[in-house]
Short mmCIF file of C-alpha atoms and ligand atoms in Angstrom, two decimals:
data_model
loop_
_atom_site.label_atom_id
_atom_site.label_comp_id
_atom_site.label_asym_id
_atom_site.label_seq_id
_atom_site.Cartn_x
_atom_site.Cartn_y
_atom_site.Cartn_z
CA MET A 4 -28.02 13.45 -17.46
CA THR A 5 -24.03 12.10 -15.92
CA ARG A 6 -22.74 10.39 -19.30
CA TYR A 7 -20.20 7.45 -19.36
CA LYS A 8 -18.40 5.88 -21.40
CA ILE A 9 -17.51 2.49 -20.58
CA ALA A 10 -14.71 0.43 -22.44
CA VAL A 11 -16.07 -3.67 -22.83
CA ILE A 12 -14.12 -6.36 -24.09
CA PRO A 13 -15.69 -9.10 -23.37
CA GLY A 14 -12.86 -11.77 -24.48
CA ASP A 15 -13.09 -15.02 -23.77
CA GLY A 16 -14.44 -18.47 -23.05
CA VAL A 17 -17.18 -17.44 -21.06
CA GLY A 18 -16.40 -13.86 -21.06
CA PRO A 19 -18.53 -13.00 -23.58
CA GLU A 20 -21.70 -14.88 -21.86
CA VAL A 21 -21.15 -13.46 -18.70
CA ILE A 22 -20.81 -9.68 -19.92
CA ARG A 23 -23.84 -9.44 -21.58
CA GLU A 24 -25.35 -10.18 -18.39
CA GLY A 25 -23.38 -7.85 -16.85
CA VAL A 26 -24.11 -4.91 -19.28
CA LYS A 27 -27.74 -5.95 -19.13
CA VAL A 28 -28.19 -4.93 -15.55
CA LEU A 29 -25.92 -2.09 -15.82
CA ARG A 30 -28.55 -0.89 -18.20
CA ALA A 31 -31.31 -1.72 -16.26
CA ALA A 32 -30.19 0.10 -13.37
CA ALA A 33 -29.44 3.02 -14.80
CA ASP A 34 -32.82 3.24 -16.01
CA VAL A 35 -34.24 2.80 -13.05
CA ALA A 36 -31.85 4.92 -11.08
CA GLY A 37 -32.72 7.96 -14.23
CA GLY A 38 -30.03 10.59 -14.31
CA ILE A 39 -27.08 8.74 -16.26
CA ASP A 40 -26.95 7.78 -19.58
CA LEU A 41 -23.99 4.39 -19.60
CA ASP A 42 -22.82 4.65 -23.61
CA PHE A 43 -21.50 0.82 -23.87
CA ALA A 44 -18.59 0.62 -27.01
CA GLU A 45 -17.35 -2.72 -27.41
CA PHE A 46 -13.68 -3.82 -27.94
CA PRO A 47 -13.01 -7.76 -30.22
CA TYR A 48 -9.90 -8.00 -28.15
CA GLY A 49 -9.17 -11.38 -26.99
CA ALA A 50 -8.06 -15.16 -28.45
CA GLU A 51 -10.21 -15.06 -31.52
CA HIS A 52 -8.73 -11.52 -32.90
CA TYR A 53 -5.46 -12.71 -31.80
CA LEU A 54 -5.25 -15.54 -33.88
CA LYS A 55 -6.99 -13.67 -37.48
CA THR A 56 -5.15 -10.74 -37.04
CA ASN A 57 -2.10 -12.12 -34.61
CA GLU A 58 -2.51 -8.62 -32.61
CA LEU A 59 -3.33 -8.23 -28.78
CA ILE A 60 -4.16 -4.58 -28.29
CA PRO A 61 -2.90 -2.02 -30.55
CA GLU A 62 -1.24 1.00 -28.58
CA GLU A 63 -3.83 3.01 -30.66
CA VAL A 64 -6.32 1.13 -28.52
CA LEU A 65 -5.27 1.33 -25.23
CA LYS A 66 -5.04 5.84 -26.41
CA GLU A 67 -8.73 5.39 -27.27
CA LEU A 68 -9.79 3.62 -23.47
CA SER A 69 -7.77 6.38 -21.91
CA ARG A 70 -10.86 8.80 -23.12
CA MET A 71 -13.51 6.26 -21.44
CA ASP A 72 -14.38 6.70 -18.07
CA ALA A 73 -14.29 2.46 -17.52
CA ILE A 74 -13.43 -0.47 -19.01
CA TYR A 75 -15.49 -3.66 -18.35
CA LEU A 76 -13.80 -6.67 -18.65
CA GLY A 77 -15.06 -10.48 -19.65
CA ALA A 78 -11.91 -12.65 -19.21
CA LEU A 79 -9.18 -13.37 -21.58
CA GLY A 80 -7.44 -17.01 -21.70
CA ASP A 81 -7.87 -19.76 -24.79
CA PRO A 82 -6.55 -23.27 -25.06
CA ARG A 83 -5.93 -22.63 -28.83
CA VAL A 84 -2.94 -19.79 -27.56
CA PRO A 85 -0.09 -21.04 -25.58
CA THR A 86 -0.45 -19.48 -21.91
CA GLY A 87 0.18 -16.24 -21.04
CA ILE A 88 0.06 -14.39 -24.12
CA LEU A 89 -2.97 -12.93 -23.65
CA GLU A 90 -2.79 -13.14 -19.90
CA GLN A 91 0.52 -11.05 -20.26
CA GLY A 92 -0.44 -8.78 -23.60
CA ILE A 93 -3.84 -7.62 -22.94
CA LEU A 94 -5.05 -8.19 -19.14
CA LEU A 95 -1.46 -7.53 -17.81
CA ARG A 96 -1.19 -4.98 -20.54
CA LEU A 97 -4.30 -2.84 -19.46
CA ARG A 98 -3.85 -2.69 -15.94
CA PHE A 99 0.26 -1.58 -16.64
CA TYR A 100 -0.54 0.91 -18.53
CA PHE A 101 -3.32 2.21 -16.98
CA ASP A 102 -1.71 2.32 -13.86
CA GLN A 103 -4.20 0.25 -12.06
CA TYR A 104 -2.47 0.13 -8.53
CA VAL A 105 -4.83 -1.66 -6.69
CA ASN A 106 -6.63 -4.18 -7.18
CA LEU A 107 -9.43 -3.95 -5.35
CA ARG A 108 -11.74 -7.54 -4.12
CA PRO A 109 -14.09 -7.81 -1.75
CA VAL A 110 -14.64 -11.40 0.34
CA LYS A 111 -18.48 -11.08 0.68
CA LEU A 112 -20.62 -14.31 1.91
CA TYR A 113 -24.56 -13.73 0.11
CA PRO A 114 -26.78 -15.20 3.13
CA GLY A 115 -28.28 -18.18 0.57
CA VAL A 116 -24.96 -18.84 -0.87
CA PRO A 117 -23.36 -22.34 0.59
CA CYS A 118 -20.43 -20.99 2.45
CA PRO A 119 -18.20 -24.43 2.38
CA LEU A 120 -16.04 -23.49 5.28
CA ALA A 121 -18.58 -25.53 8.32
CA GLY A 122 -19.97 -23.10 10.70
CA LYS A 123 -19.38 -19.89 8.98
CA GLY A 124 -22.14 -17.61 7.42
CA PRO A 125 -22.73 -14.01 5.83
CA GLU A 126 -21.39 -12.63 9.25
CA HIS A 127 -18.38 -14.29 9.04
CA VAL A 128 -16.70 -13.69 6.02
CA ASN A 129 -17.09 -9.46 5.07
CA PHE A 130 -14.05 -7.96 4.29
CA PHE A 131 -11.67 -6.83 1.18
CA VAL A 132 -8.34 -7.66 -0.29
CA VAL A 133 -6.28 -4.70 -1.55
CA ARG A 134 -4.13 -6.16 -3.63
CA GLU A 135 -1.24 -4.95 -5.32
CA ASN A 136 -1.22 -4.48 -9.17
CA THR A 137 1.80 -3.14 -10.98
CA GLU A 138 5.27 -4.18 -9.36
CA ASP A 139 6.35 -8.00 -7.17
CA PHE A 140 7.09 -10.94 -9.03
CA TYR A 141 4.60 -9.19 -11.82
CA VAL A 142 7.77 -6.76 -13.35
CA ALA A 143 8.84 -8.88 -16.13
CA LEU A 144 12.35 -8.85 -14.71
CA GLY A 145 14.01 -11.84 -15.40
CA GLY A 146 15.72 -14.57 -17.80
CA ARG A 147 17.61 -17.54 -18.05
CA ALA A 148 20.96 -18.69 -18.55
CA ARG A 149 22.57 -21.54 -20.17
CA GLY A 150 25.41 -22.14 -22.91
CA LYS A 151 29.10 -21.32 -22.78
CA GLN A 152 29.13 -17.08 -23.45
CA LYS A 153 31.18 -15.89 -19.97
CA ALA A 154 28.36 -14.13 -18.65
CA ASN A 155 26.22 -16.59 -18.65
CA LEU A 156 28.56 -19.17 -17.34
CA ASP A 157 29.43 -17.07 -14.59
CA LEU A 158 25.92 -16.67 -13.30
CA ILE A 159 25.40 -20.23 -13.60
CA ARG A 160 28.81 -20.49 -11.60
CA ALA A 161 27.49 -18.21 -8.89
CA LEU A 162 24.43 -19.10 -8.70
CA TYR A 163 24.95 -23.47 -9.03
CA GLU A 164 28.38 -24.96 -8.77
CA ALA A 165 28.12 -22.98 -5.32
CA LYS A 166 24.51 -24.79 -4.11
CA PHE A 167 25.29 -28.29 -6.13
CA ASN A 168 29.13 -28.53 -5.35
CA LEU A 169 29.49 -29.62 -9.01
CA ASP A 170 31.39 -28.89 -12.27
CA ILE A 171 28.71 -27.40 -14.62
CA ASP A 172 28.59 -29.13 -17.76
CA VAL A 173 27.62 -26.92 -20.48
CA ASP A 174 25.67 -28.58 -22.70
CA ARG A 175 23.03 -29.22 -19.54
CA ASP A 176 23.00 -26.50 -16.82
CA GLU A 177 21.15 -23.77 -16.57
CA ILE A 178 18.63 -21.43 -14.48
CA ALA A 179 16.00 -19.51 -14.11
CA TYR A 180 15.53 -16.46 -12.37
CA GLN A 181 13.01 -13.98 -11.86
CA LEU A 182 12.85 -10.56 -9.90
CA GLY A 183 10.38 -9.30 -7.14
CA VAL A 184 10.27 -5.67 -6.98
CA ILE A 185 8.48 -3.37 -4.28
CA SER A 186 9.07 0.60 -5.26
CA ARG A 187 8.43 3.12 -1.63
CA ARG A 188 6.01 5.01 -3.74
CA GLY A 189 4.89 1.72 -5.65
CA ALA A 190 4.44 0.49 -2.06
CA GLU A 191 2.82 3.40 -0.20
CA ARG A 192 0.56 4.38 -3.02
CA VAL A 193 -1.39 0.95 -2.45
CA ILE A 194 -1.39 1.14 1.18
CA ARG A 195 -2.14 4.47 1.87
CA TYR A 196 -5.66 3.53 -0.46
CA ALA A 197 -6.10 0.39 1.49
CA PHE A 198 -5.97 3.13 5.21
CA GLU A 199 -8.24 5.26 3.50
CA LEU A 200 -10.71 1.89 1.80
CA ALA A 201 -10.68 1.16 5.81
CA ARG A 202 -11.46 4.56 6.62
CA ARG A 203 -14.59 5.11 3.92
CA LYS A 204 -15.98 1.45 4.93
CA GLY A 205 -15.86 1.66 8.41
CA LYS A 206 -13.91 -1.16 9.01
CA LYS A 207 -11.01 -0.43 12.17
CA ARG A 208 -8.52 -3.00 11.42
CA LEU A 209 -6.05 -3.46 8.15
CA THR A 210 -3.69 -6.26 7.72
CA SER A 211 -0.43 -6.37 5.93
CA VAL A 212 0.58 -9.63 4.51
CA ASP A 213 3.77 -10.35 4.02
CA LYS A 214 6.88 -12.98 3.67
CA ALA A 215 9.43 -10.97 5.65
CA ASN A 216 10.92 -13.52 7.52
CA VAL A 217 11.88 -15.28 4.24
CA LEU A 218 11.98 -12.69 1.60
CA THR A 219 13.27 -9.68 3.56
CA HIS A 220 14.38 -6.93 0.58
CA VAL A 221 11.34 -6.58 -0.77
CA TYR A 222 8.25 -7.15 2.35
CA GLY A 223 11.11 -5.29 4.63
CA LEU A 224 10.86 -2.56 2.52
CA TRP A 225 7.25 -2.76 2.43
CA ARG A 226 6.53 -3.52 6.19
CA GLU A 227 8.78 -0.15 6.90
CA VAL A 228 6.43 1.36 4.25
CA PHE A 229 3.36 0.09 6.18
CA GLU A 230 4.35 1.35 9.26
CA SER A 231 5.17 4.28 8.32
CA VAL A 232 1.55 4.98 6.51
CA ALA A 233 0.58 3.45 9.45
CA ARG A 234 1.12 6.74 12.11
CA GLU A 235 -0.89 8.72 9.75
CA TYR A 236 -4.21 6.86 10.74
CA PRO A 237 -3.68 6.57 14.57
CA GLU A 238 -7.95 5.04 14.67
CA ILE A 239 -7.21 2.04 12.85
CA GLU A 240 -5.60 -1.14 14.58
CA THR A 241 -2.68 -2.58 12.49
CA GLU A 242 -0.82 -5.72 12.45
CA TYR A 243 1.00 -7.82 10.36
CA ALA A 244 0.80 -11.47 9.13
CA PHE A 245 3.06 -13.85 6.83
CA VAL A 246 0.88 -15.26 3.87
CA ASP A 247 0.95 -18.68 4.49
CA ALA A 248 -1.00 -18.04 8.33
CA VAL A 249 -3.26 -15.56 6.65
CA ALA A 250 -3.89 -18.99 4.29
CA MET A 251 -5.17 -20.91 7.29
CA TRP A 252 -6.91 -17.93 9.11
CA PHE A 253 -8.26 -16.97 6.29
CA VAL A 254 -10.13 -20.28 7.02
CA LYS A 255 -10.30 -20.49 10.13
CA ASN A 256 -11.35 -17.28 11.80
CA PRO A 257 -12.50 -15.43 8.14
CA GLU A 258 -14.33 -13.01 10.47
CA TRP A 259 -11.26 -11.44 12.30
CA TYR A 260 -10.18 -9.93 9.03
CA GLN A 261 -11.80 -6.24 7.99
CA VAL A 262 -9.22 -4.80 5.14
CA VAL A 263 -6.34 -6.94 3.89
CA VAL A 264 -3.02 -5.39 1.97
CA THR A 265 -0.72 -7.36 0.30
CA PRO A 266 1.83 -7.22 -2.84
CA ASN A 267 1.21 -8.77 -6.11
CA MET A 268 1.72 -12.36 -6.23
CA PHE A 269 0.33 -13.05 -2.90
CA GLY A 270 -2.49 -10.80 -3.86
CA ASP A 271 -3.83 -13.33 -6.56
CA ILE A 272 -3.40 -16.80 -4.33
CA ILE A 273 -4.81 -15.74 -1.75
CA THR A 274 -7.60 -14.09 -3.49
CA ASP A 275 -8.37 -17.31 -5.24
CA LEU A 276 -8.63 -18.42 -1.67
CA GLY A 277 -11.58 -15.98 -0.82
CA ALA A 278 -13.53 -16.14 -3.61
CA MET A 279 -13.89 -19.81 -2.15
CA ILE A 280 -14.86 -18.71 1.50
CA GLN A 281 -17.58 -16.28 -0.45
CA GLY A 282 -18.72 -19.55 -2.41
CA GLY A 283 -17.00 -19.81 -5.51
CA LEU A 284 -15.19 -18.00 -8.09
CA GLY A 285 -18.67 -17.67 -9.98
CA LEU A 286 -19.34 -14.80 -7.48
CA ALA A 287 -16.05 -12.73 -6.84
CA PRO A 288 -15.46 -9.49 -8.48
CA GLY A 289 -12.35 -7.06 -9.06
CA GLY A 290 -11.42 -3.97 -9.54
CA ASN A 291 -7.91 -2.75 -11.47
CA ILE A 292 -7.97 0.86 -9.69
CA ASN A 293 -6.35 3.82 -10.74
CA PRO A 294 -7.99 6.56 -8.80
CA ASP A 295 -6.88 9.30 -10.85
CA GLY A 296 -7.65 7.48 -13.91
CA VAL A 297 -8.74 4.55 -15.67
CA SER A 298 -10.37 1.42 -14.27
CA MET A 299 -10.90 -1.73 -15.18
CA PHE A 300 -13.61 -3.54 -13.77
CA GLU A 301 -14.23 -7.66 -13.96
CA PRO A 302 -14.84 -11.14 -12.44
CA ILE A 303 -11.80 -13.22 -10.93
CA HIS A 304 -12.34 -16.45 -12.47
CA GLY A 305 -11.06 -16.73 -15.54
CA SER A 306 -12.13 -18.06 -19.49
CA ALA A 307 -13.39 -21.30 -18.00
CA PRO A 308 -13.28 -22.33 -21.98
CA LYS A 309 -15.03 -25.89 -21.43
CA HIS A 310 -17.74 -24.32 -20.01
CA ALA A 311 -17.57 -21.62 -23.24
CA GLY A 312 -21.02 -21.93 -25.42
CA LYS A 313 -23.15 -23.80 -22.91
CA ASN A 314 -25.01 -20.19 -21.23
CA VAL A 315 -24.23 -21.97 -18.29
CA ALA A 316 -21.56 -19.53 -15.93
CA ASN A 317 -22.43 -17.87 -13.23
CA PRO A 318 -22.67 -14.44 -14.42
CA ILE A 319 -23.02 -12.45 -10.41
CA ALA A 320 -19.10 -12.33 -10.67
CA THR A 321 -19.18 -10.22 -13.55
CA ILE A 322 -22.46 -8.27 -12.45
CA LEU A 323 -21.22 -7.42 -8.92
CA ALA A 324 -17.73 -6.43 -11.05
CA GLY A 325 -20.42 -4.06 -13.27
CA GLN A 326 -21.13 -2.71 -9.70
CA MET A 327 -18.25 -1.68 -8.41
CA MET A 328 -17.84 0.12 -11.50
CA LEU A 329 -20.39 2.28 -10.99
CA GLU A 330 -19.58 3.08 -7.30
CA GLU A 331 -16.15 3.62 -8.14
CA LEU A 332 -17.75 6.00 -10.74
CA GLY A 333 -19.19 7.66 -7.60
CA GLU A 334 -22.51 6.53 -8.81
CA GLN A 335 -23.43 5.01 -5.46
CA GLU A 336 -26.96 5.01 -5.50
CA VAL A 337 -26.61 2.99 -8.80
CA ALA A 338 -24.44 0.40 -7.36
CA ASP A 339 -26.23 -0.12 -4.52
CA ILE A 340 -29.82 -1.37 -6.89
CA ILE A 341 -28.02 -3.56 -8.40
CA GLU A 342 -26.59 -5.19 -5.13
CA ALA A 343 -29.47 -5.55 -3.57
CA ALA A 344 -31.55 -7.58 -6.38
CA VAL A 345 -27.75 -9.50 -6.48
CA VAL A 346 -28.84 -10.09 -2.55
CA GLU A 347 -32.57 -10.88 -3.41
CA VAL A 348 -31.53 -13.40 -6.38
CA LEU A 349 -29.24 -14.81 -4.25
CA ARG A 350 -31.14 -15.03 -0.83
CA GLU A 351 -33.98 -16.46 -3.06
CA ARG A 352 -31.93 -19.56 -4.14
CA ARG A 353 -34.42 -19.91 -6.59
CA VAL A 354 -32.48 -19.16 -9.91
CA ARG A 355 -29.82 -19.96 -9.80
CA THR A 356 -25.97 -22.07 -11.57
CA TYR A 357 -24.97 -25.15 -11.26
CA ASP A 358 -22.08 -23.98 -9.45
CA LEU A 359 -24.67 -23.14 -6.57
CA GLY A 360 -26.23 -26.45 -6.94
CA GLY A 361 -28.82 -24.99 -9.57
CA ARG A 362 -29.66 -25.92 -12.96
CA SER A 363 -30.97 -22.06 -14.30
CA SER A 364 -28.50 -20.72 -17.68
CA THR A 365 -26.20 -17.57 -17.40
CA SER A 366 -29.54 -16.05 -19.05
CA GLU A 367 -31.96 -16.37 -16.27
CA VAL A 368 -30.05 -15.68 -13.60
CA GLY A 369 -29.53 -11.97 -15.28
CA ASP A 370 -32.90 -11.56 -16.74
CA GLU A 371 -33.90 -12.23 -12.71
CA VAL A 372 -31.60 -9.51 -11.72
CA VAL A 373 -32.66 -7.46 -13.79
CA ARG A 374 -36.52 -8.30 -13.09
CA LYS A 375 -35.97 -7.80 -8.63
CA ILE A 376 -34.31 -4.59 -10.19
CA GLU A 377 -37.67 -3.57 -12.19
CA ASN A 378 -39.30 -4.77 -9.79
CA ARG A 379 -37.61 -2.66 -6.29
C1 IPM B 409 -5.88 -12.69 -11.71
C2 IPM B 409 -5.71 -13.38 -12.76
C3 IPM B 409 -3.95 -12.79 -13.13
C4 IPM B 409 -2.91 -12.21 -12.62
C5 IPM B 409 -3.99 -13.97 -14.64
C6 IPM B 409 -4.71 -14.07 -15.46
C7 IPM B 409 -2.25 -13.01 -15.03
O1 IPM B 409 -5.12 -14.47 -11.88
O2 IPM B 409 -6.39 -12.03 -12.56
O3 IPM B 409 -6.35 -13.25 -10.41
O4 IPM B 409 -2.72 -13.39 -11.86
O5 IPM B 409 -3.24 -11.38 -12.29
MN1 MN B 410 -5.85 -15.25 -9.71
#
């Protein structure tokens, strides 16, 4: 019996509802497969806990989580808390603390799922986005400058006077800036992961997405690293694409893509687009992976406050995040059982939530996936 300790953070909004179904499905799949024991430990972090205690996620808890095999997360974000607090204080904190430098987001359209792209079906939409997850504009380096202190004045003058050819008005003028950082090591490890993923999944092409024509410093380094790692994988075809062009090509020719690797910010944006072409946010899972540490799995959708507490959210993204978690833990057979059950439920088009044109509830979808697992 292999025992896995899984930390569960249901979080905010629809998070607890979708996580409940995910845990239900994981338990059922583990039971049916046999040989593994999933030991779930639930943690309360999120808006409710923050509003009550003013605590986001304490250091001791992060230490405790580092003894777990994986983290299973619902969603974070709540209209009662100013935007960014929970996202940065919990979600990004976890990604950075555990150095989960890969954000793996499969873009896969399953049979039976309506695709908004005319004339495209499951044979056209099936690729992976590997998003760097710890650098770029997510490093939180930046600031604002205004007022009369000399350092601020110098900075404002340098950036502002030259641009507008005006004398600065110390009472009104202000600037803000935010730095993106790419490190050679940081780029190399995630790009290497993408090549290894391509190899493992039998994919033949890797696309590097950037904006090196404008952000020459950061993405110039990214390209240089991509080129040098590519030499170690001669059997994999490579190409560069600018992010604006990729936004167009994902819509026009999604079948071109096999594995895409991209810095953090562009990865954030193109994976919401990816989610739409695979049938919507209700179907898109993601893994925040540290191949040598503790990884965390979550749906890529947010907490959807307006749907919270109504038992209507689609739990499939979270269920598929659970499937990714088992695959990462090395339990391919259990992962395959879950995916096969999801495929069957989607293919039948009978039990589905509102986003897929159905009327079933969150828990009915979870129950149906469990039924497929048990009646395999
Ligand atoms: C995501 C989300 C997060 C991100 C937010 C909530 C901080 O949009 O997981 O894609 O930007 O990474
Ligand atoms: Mn996002």
